[in-house]
Short mmCIF file of C-alpha atoms and ligand atoms in Angstrom, two decimals:
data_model
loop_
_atom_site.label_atom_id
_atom_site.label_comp_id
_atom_site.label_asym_id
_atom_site.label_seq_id
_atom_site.Cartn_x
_atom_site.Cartn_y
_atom_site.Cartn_z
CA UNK K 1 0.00 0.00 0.00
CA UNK K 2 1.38 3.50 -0.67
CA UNK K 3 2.46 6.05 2.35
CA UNK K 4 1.23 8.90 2.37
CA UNK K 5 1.42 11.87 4.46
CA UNK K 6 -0.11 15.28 4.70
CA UNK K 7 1.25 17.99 6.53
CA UNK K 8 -0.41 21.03 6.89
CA UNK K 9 0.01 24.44 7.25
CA UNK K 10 3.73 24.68 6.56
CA UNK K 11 5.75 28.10 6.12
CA UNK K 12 7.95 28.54 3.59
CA UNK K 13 10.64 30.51 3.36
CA UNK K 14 8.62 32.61 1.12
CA UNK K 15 5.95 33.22 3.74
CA UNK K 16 3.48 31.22 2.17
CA UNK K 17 1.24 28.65 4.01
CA UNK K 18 1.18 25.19 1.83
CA UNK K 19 -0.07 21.62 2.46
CA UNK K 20 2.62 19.25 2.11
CA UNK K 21 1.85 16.31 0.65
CA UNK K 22 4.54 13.36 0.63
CA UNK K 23 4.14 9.62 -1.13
CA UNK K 24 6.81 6.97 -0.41
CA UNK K 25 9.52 9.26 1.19
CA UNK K 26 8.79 12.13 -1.55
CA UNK K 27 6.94 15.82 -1.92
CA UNK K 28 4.51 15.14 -4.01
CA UNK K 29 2.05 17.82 -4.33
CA UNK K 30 2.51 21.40 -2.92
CA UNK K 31 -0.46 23.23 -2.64
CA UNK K 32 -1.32 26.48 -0.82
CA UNK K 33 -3.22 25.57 2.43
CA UNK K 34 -6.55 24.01 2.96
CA UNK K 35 -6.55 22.95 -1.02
CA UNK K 36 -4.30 19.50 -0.37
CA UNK K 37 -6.57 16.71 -2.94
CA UNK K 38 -8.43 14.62 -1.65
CA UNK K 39 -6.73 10.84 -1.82
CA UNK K 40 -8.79 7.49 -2.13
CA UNK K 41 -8.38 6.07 1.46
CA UNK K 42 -8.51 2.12 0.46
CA UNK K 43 -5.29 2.38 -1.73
CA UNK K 44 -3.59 4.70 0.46
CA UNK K 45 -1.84 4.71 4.12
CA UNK K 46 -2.55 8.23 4.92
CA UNK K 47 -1.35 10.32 7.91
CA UNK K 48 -2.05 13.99 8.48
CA UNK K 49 -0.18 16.04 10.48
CA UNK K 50 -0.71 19.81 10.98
CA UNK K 51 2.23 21.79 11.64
CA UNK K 52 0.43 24.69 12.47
CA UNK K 53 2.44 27.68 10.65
CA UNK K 54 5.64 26.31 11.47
CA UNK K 55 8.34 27.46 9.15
CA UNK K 56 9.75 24.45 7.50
CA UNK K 57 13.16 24.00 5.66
CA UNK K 58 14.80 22.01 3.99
CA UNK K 59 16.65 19.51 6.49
CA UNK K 60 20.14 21.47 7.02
CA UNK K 61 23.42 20.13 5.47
CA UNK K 62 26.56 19.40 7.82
CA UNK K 63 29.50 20.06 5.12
CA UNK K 64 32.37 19.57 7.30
CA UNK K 65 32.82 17.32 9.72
CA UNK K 66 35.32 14.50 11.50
CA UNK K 67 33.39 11.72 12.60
CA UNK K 68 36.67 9.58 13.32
CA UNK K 69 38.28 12.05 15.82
CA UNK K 70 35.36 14.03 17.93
CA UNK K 71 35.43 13.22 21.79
CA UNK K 72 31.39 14.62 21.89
CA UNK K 73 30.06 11.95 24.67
CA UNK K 74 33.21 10.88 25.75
CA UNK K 75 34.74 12.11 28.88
CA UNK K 76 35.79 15.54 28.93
CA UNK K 77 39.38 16.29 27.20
CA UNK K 78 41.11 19.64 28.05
CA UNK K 79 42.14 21.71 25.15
CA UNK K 80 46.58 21.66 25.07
CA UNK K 81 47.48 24.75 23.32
CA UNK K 82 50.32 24.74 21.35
CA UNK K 83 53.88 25.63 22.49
CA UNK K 84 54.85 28.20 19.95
CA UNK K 85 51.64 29.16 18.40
CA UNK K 86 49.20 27.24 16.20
CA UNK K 87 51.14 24.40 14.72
CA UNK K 88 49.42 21.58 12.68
CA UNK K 89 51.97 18.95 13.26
CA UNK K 90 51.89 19.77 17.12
CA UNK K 91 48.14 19.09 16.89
CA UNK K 92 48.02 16.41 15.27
CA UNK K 93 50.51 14.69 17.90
CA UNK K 94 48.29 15.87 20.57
CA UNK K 95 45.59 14.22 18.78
CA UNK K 96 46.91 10.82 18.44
CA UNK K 97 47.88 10.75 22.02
CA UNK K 98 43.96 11.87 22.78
CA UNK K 99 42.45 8.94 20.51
CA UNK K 100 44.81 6.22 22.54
CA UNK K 101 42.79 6.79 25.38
CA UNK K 102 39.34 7.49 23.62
CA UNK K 103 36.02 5.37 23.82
CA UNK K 104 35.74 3.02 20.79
CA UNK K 105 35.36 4.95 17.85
CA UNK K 106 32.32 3.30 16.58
CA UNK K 107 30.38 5.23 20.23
CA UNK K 108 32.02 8.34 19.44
CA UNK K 109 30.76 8.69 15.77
CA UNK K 110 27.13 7.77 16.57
CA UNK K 111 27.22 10.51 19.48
CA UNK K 112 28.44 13.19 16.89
CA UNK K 113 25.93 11.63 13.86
CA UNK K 114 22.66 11.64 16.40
CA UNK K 115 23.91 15.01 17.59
CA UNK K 116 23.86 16.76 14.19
CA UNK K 117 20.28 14.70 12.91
CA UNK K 118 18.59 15.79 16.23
CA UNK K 119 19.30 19.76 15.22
CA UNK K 120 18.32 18.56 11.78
CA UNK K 121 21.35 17.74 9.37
CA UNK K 122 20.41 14.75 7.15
CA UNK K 123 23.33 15.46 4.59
CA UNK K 124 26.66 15.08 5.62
CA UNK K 125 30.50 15.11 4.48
CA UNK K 126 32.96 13.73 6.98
CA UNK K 127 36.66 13.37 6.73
CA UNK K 128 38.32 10.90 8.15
CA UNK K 129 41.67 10.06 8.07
CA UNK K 130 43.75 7.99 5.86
CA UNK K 131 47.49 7.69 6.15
CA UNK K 132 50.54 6.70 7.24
CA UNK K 133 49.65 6.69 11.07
CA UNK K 134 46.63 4.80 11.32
CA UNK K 135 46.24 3.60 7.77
CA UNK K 136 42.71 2.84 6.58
CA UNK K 137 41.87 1.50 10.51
CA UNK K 138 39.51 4.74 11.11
CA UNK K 139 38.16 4.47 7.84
CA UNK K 140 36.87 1.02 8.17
CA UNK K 141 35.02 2.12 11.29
CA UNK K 142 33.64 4.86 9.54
CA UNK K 143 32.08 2.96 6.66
CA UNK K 144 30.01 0.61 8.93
CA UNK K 145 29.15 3.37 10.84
CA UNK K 146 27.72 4.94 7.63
CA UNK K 147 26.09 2.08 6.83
CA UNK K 148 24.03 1.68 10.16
CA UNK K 149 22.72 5.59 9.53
CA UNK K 150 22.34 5.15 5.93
CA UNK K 151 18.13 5.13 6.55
CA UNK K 152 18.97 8.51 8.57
CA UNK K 153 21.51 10.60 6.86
CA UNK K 154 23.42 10.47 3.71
CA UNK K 155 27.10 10.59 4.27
CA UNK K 156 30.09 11.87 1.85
CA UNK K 157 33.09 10.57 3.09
CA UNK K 158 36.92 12.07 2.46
CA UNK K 159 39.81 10.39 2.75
CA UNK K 160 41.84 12.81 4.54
CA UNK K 161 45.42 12.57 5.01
CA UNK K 162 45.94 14.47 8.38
CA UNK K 163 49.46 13.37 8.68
CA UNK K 164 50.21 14.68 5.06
CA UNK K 165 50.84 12.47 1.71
CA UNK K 166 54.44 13.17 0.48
CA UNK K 167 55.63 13.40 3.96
CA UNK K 168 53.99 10.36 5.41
CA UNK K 169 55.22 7.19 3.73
CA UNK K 170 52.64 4.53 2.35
CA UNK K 171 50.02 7.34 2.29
CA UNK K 172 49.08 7.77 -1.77
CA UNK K 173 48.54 3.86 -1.96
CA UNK K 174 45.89 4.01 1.18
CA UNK K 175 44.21 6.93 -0.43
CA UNK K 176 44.00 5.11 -3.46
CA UNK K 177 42.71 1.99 -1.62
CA UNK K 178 40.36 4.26 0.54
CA UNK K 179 38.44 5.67 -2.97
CA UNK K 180 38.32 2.08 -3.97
CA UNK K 181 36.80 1.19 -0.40
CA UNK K 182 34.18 3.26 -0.65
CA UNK K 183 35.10 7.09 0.05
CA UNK K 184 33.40 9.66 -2.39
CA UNK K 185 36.11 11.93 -2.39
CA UNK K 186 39.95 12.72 -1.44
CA UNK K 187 41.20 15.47 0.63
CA UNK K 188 44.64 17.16 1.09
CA UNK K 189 46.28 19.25 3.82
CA UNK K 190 48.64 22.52 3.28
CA UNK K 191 50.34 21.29 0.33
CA UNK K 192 52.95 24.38 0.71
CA UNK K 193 52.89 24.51 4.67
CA UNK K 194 52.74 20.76 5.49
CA UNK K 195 54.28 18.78 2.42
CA UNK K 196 56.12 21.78 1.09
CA UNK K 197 55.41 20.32 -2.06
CA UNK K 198 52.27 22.23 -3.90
CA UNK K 199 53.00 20.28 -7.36
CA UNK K 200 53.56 17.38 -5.94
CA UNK K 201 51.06 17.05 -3.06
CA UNK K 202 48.34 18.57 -5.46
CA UNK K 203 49.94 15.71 -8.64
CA UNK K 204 48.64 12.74 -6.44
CA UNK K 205 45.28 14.32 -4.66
CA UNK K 206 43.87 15.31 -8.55
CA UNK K 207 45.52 11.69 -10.21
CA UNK K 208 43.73 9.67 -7.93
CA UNK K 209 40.72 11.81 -8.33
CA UNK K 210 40.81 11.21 -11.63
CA UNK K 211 41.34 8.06 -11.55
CA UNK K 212 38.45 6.64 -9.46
CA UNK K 213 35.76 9.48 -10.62
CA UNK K 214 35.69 11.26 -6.92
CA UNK K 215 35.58 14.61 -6.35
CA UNK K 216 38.12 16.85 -3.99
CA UNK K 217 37.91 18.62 -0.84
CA UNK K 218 41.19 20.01 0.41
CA UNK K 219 42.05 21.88 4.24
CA UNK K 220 43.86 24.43 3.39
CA UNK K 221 44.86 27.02 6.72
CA UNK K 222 47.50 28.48 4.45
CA UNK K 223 47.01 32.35 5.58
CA UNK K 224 47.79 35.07 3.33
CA UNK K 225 49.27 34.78 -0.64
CA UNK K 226 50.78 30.95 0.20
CA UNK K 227 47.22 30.57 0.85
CA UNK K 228 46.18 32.44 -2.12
CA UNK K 229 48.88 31.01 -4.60
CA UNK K 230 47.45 27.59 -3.70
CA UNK K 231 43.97 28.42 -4.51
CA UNK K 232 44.32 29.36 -7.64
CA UNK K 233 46.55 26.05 -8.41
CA UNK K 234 43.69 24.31 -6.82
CA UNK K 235 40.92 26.06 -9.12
CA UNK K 236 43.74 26.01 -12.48
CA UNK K 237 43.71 21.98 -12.00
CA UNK K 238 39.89 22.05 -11.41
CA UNK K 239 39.40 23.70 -14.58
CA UNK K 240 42.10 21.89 -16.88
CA UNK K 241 40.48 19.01 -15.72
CA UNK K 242 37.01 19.72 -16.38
CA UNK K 243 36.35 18.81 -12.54
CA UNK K 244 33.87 22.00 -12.06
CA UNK K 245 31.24 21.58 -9.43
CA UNK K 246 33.21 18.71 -7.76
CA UNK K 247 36.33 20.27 -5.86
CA UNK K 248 36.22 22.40 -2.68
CA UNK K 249 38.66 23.73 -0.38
CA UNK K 250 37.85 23.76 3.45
CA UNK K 251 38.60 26.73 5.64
CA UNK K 252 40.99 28.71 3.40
CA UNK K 253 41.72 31.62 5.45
CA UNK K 254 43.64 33.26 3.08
CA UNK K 255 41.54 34.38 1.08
CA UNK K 256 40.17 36.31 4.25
CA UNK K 257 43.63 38.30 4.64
CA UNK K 258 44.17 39.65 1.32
CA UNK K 259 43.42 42.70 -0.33
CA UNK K 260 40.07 43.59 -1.52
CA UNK K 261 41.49 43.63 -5.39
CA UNK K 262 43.11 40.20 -5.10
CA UNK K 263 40.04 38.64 -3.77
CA UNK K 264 37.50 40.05 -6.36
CA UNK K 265 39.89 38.20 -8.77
CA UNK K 266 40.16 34.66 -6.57
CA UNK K 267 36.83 34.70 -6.61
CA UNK K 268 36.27 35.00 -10.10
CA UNK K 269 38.38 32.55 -11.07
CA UNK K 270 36.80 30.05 -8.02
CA UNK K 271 33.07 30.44 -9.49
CA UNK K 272 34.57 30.49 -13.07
CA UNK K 273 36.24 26.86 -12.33
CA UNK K 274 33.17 25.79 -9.86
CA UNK K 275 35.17 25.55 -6.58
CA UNK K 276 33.40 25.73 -3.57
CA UNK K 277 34.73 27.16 -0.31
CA UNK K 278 33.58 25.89 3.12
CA UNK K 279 33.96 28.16 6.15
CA UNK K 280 32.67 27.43 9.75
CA UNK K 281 33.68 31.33 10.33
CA UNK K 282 36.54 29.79 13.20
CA UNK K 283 37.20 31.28 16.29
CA UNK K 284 40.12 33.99 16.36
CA UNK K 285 41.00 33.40 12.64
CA UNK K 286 40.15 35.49 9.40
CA UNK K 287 37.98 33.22 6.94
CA UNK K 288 36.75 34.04 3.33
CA UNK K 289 34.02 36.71 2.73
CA UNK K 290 31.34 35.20 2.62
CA UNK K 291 29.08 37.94 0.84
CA UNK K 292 31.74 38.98 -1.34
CA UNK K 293 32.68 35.70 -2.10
CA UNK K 294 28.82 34.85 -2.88
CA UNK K 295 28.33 38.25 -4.33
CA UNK K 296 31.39 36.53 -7.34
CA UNK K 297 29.22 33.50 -8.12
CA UNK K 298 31.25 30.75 -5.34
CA UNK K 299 29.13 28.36 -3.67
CA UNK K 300 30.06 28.92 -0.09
CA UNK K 301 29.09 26.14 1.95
CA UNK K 302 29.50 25.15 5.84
CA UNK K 303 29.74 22.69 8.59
CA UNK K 304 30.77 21.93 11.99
CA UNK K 305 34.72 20.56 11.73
CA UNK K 306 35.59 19.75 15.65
CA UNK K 307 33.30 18.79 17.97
CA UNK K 308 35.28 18.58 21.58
CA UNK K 309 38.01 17.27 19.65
CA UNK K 310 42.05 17.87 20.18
CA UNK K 311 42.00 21.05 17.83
CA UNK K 312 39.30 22.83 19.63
CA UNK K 313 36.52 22.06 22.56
CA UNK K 314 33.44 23.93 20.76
CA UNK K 315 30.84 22.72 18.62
CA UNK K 316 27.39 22.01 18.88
CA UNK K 317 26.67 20.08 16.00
CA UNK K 318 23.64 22.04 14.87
CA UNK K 319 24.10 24.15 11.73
CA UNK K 320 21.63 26.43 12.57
CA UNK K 321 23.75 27.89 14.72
CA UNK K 322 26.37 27.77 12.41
CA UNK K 323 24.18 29.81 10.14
CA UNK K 324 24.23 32.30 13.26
CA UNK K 325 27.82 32.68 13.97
CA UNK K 326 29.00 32.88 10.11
CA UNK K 327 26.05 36.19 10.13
CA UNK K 328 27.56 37.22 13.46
CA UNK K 329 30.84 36.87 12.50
CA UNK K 330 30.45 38.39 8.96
CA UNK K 331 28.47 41.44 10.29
CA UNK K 332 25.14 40.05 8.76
CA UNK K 333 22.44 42.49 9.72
CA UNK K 334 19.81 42.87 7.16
CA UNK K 335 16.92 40.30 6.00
CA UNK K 336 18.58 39.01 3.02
CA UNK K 337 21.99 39.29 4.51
CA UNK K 338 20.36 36.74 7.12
CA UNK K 339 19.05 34.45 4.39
CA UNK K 340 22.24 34.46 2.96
CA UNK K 341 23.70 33.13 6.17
CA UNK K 342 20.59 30.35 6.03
CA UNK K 343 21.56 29.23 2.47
CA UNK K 344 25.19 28.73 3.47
CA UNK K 345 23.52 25.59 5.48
CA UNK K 346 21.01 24.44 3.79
CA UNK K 347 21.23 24.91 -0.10
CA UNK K 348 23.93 26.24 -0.86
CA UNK K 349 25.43 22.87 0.81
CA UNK K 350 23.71 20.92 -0.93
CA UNK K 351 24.68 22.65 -4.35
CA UNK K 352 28.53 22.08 -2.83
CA UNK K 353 27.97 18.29 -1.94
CA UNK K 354 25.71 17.48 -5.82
CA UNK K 355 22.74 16.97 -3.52
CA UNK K 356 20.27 15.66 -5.96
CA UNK K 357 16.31 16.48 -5.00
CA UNK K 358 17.08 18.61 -2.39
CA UNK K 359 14.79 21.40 -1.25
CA UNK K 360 11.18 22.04 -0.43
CA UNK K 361 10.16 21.15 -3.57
CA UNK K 362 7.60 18.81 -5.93
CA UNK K 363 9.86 15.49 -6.48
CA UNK K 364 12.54 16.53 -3.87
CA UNK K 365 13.07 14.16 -1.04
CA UNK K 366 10.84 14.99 1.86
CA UNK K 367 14.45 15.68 4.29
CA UNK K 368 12.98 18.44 6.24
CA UNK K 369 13.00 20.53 9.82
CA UNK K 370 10.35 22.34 11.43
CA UNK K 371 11.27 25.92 13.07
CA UNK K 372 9.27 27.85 15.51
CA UNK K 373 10.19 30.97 13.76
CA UNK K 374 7.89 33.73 11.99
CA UNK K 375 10.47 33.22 9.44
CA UNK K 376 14.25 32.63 8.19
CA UNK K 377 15.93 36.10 9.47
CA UNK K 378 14.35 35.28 12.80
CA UNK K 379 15.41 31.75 12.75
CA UNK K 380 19.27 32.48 11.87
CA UNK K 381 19.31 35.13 14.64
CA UNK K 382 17.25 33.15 17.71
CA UNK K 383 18.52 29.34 16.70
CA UNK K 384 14.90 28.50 18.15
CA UNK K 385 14.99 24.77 19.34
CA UNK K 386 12.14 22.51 19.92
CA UNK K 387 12.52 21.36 16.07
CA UNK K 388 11.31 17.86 14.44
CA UNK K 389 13.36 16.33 11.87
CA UNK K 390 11.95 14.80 9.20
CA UNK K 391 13.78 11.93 6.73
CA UNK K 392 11.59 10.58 3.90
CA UNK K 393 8.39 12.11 5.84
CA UNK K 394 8.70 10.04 8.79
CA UNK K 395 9.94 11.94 11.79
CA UNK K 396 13.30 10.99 13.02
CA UNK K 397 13.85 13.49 16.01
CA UNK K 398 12.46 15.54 18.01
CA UNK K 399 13.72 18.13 20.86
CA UNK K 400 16.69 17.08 19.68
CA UNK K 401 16.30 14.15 20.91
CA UNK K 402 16.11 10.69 18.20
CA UNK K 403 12.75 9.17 17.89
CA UNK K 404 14.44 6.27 15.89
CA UNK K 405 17.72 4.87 15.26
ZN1 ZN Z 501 38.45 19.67 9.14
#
């Protein structure tokens, strides 16, 4: 028998009030409210539900995350700072000595995936890490983790060298058996800075892309022009390679320390050779523009990175209030400044991560949040709670709190 449900009296992010009507996981019919058709009961398992003016959106999209390496529901792990300013090499030592004395990694990652799907993420890219150091051990946990959620959340996964490639032996061969494994895509970390290789570093991150058909998402701190310089080598290759719309680069905070000139032309040439950015607007660092960086055509998309992990103790898992800091942060004031902010999460993600059927839309999958806000300016600026999370029309979560798992 066919599933059906109708919800009722949803807000869009338009302001109007529609009837929702999703069949077998899908929207349907959209109809303003009150004029949902009528359906012949003996053919169909129908539910109604009214949602009473609730704004609902589309379920948010977590775009950056480390499921492997987060500490959120283990016991409490005090943040070591480094000894002569931020170091990634220093870090990552702190973090293997961290993970030797961490719950089983399997707990940790279902904490941090029921965390993010109780504020409403149902999309999700995670790195996880793939090299010398721990080989493809993580990654193994990762992908049976992904499989016990796969009714709950879709999953991206990267194959992330933390440790480097060039400098940590063994580690090209693991990322090429990671893609064949099952990872979607393969990161990279400060080619110049870590490797001090760009060619090389970037030679065996875009070959193996090729190779196995998976796109790229590289962390790249890199402040300043090093930052810069390796941009544009990162969007160059993108283009020569006719990779457009699959290739991102995470954090690059260069490209929030450089003149206003240079960046009107990195941005150019990032939406000209589809390369998204993804910012989680970090602490005491500069990050990219977002509205300038928009305002050029990039798809600037967002996510949580650490969650009580050994590079920072924040996090909260809910991109809603991700949505909130990057306004904050990026001195977001009016309306559509807001809903820019709101976007970052939610579509804008999706366009970032080749989300197909995504949205509040007629065919789209019915992945969806409900928001006790008049609408999306107020919800970016109050992060209201008290939300229900919706996968495939059935409700997942509640109060943050799963209803299923
Ligand atoms: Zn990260």
């Amino acid at each position: 028998m066919t599933e059906q449900t109708i919800f009722l009296n949803a807000k869009l992010a338009d302001g109007s009030l529609v009837d929702l009507t999703v069949t077998d996981g899908r929207f349907r019919v959209i109809t303003p409210a009150g004029k949902a058709p009528s359906v012949d009961l003996a053919s169909i398992d129908l539910a109604i539900i009214d949602l009473g003016g609730q704004l609902v959106a589309p379920a948010f999209v977590e775009g950056h995350i480390h499921l492997d390496t987060s500490f959120y529901g283990d016991a409490w792990r005090p943040h070591i700072p480094c000894s002569n300013g931020f170091d990634v090499r220093e870090r990552v030592a702190f973090q293997a000595r961290n993970l030797a004395a961490a719950a089983p990694m399997d707990e940790r990652a279902k904490n941090q995936l029921e965390l993010c799907i109780g504020n409403g993420s149902l999309a999700m890219r995670s790195h996880v890490m793939v090299d010398g150091s721990v080989g493809l051990k993580h990654l193994e946990t990762i992908l049976a983790v992904r499989k016990q959620y796969r009714d709950l959340i879709d999953i991206q996964l990267v194959a992330f060298p933390q440790s480097g490639i060039l400098s940590s032996p063994g580690t090209p061969d693991l990322l090429d058996e990671a893609l064949k494994l099952g990872c979607d895509l393969i990161g990279g970390l400060d080619p110049a800075s870590f490797d001090r290789d760009v060619k090389g570093h970037l030679d065996v991150v875009f070959g193996l892309a090729q190779k196995h058909g998976a796109g790229v998402d590289i962390h790249l701190h890199d402040g300043g022009t090093l930052g810069l310089f390796q941009v544009e080598e990162i969007a160059a290759r993108t283009k020569a390679l006719g990779m457009q719309g699959h290739v991102a680069v995470s954090h690059a905070y260069g490209l929030g320390d450089i003149p206003a000139d240079a960046l009107l032309k990195a941005g150019e040439m990032l939406a000209a050779a589809g390369v998204a950015i993804m910012t989680n607007a970090p602490g005491n660092h500069a990050f990219p523009p977002v509205a300038a960086l928009r305002q050029a055509g990039v798809t600037v998309f967002s996510g949580s990175d650490n969650i009580r992990d050994s590079w920072w103790p924040y996090g909260d898992g809910d991109m809603l209030s991700r949505a909130n800091m990057i306004g904050h942060r990026s001195g977001f004031y009016e309306d559509h400044e807001l809903a820019a902010a709101f976007d970052v999460v939610t579509h804008a993600g999706a366009k970032a991560l080749g989300l197909e059927s995504y949205g509040i839309a007629v065919g789209a999958s019915a992945d969806f949040v409900t928001l006790q806000a008049q609408h999306v300016p107020e919800a970016v600026v109050a992060v209201p709670k008290g939300r229900t999370v919706y996968r495939r029309g059935r409700a997942v979560a509640k109060d943050s709190k799963m209803l299923v798992r």
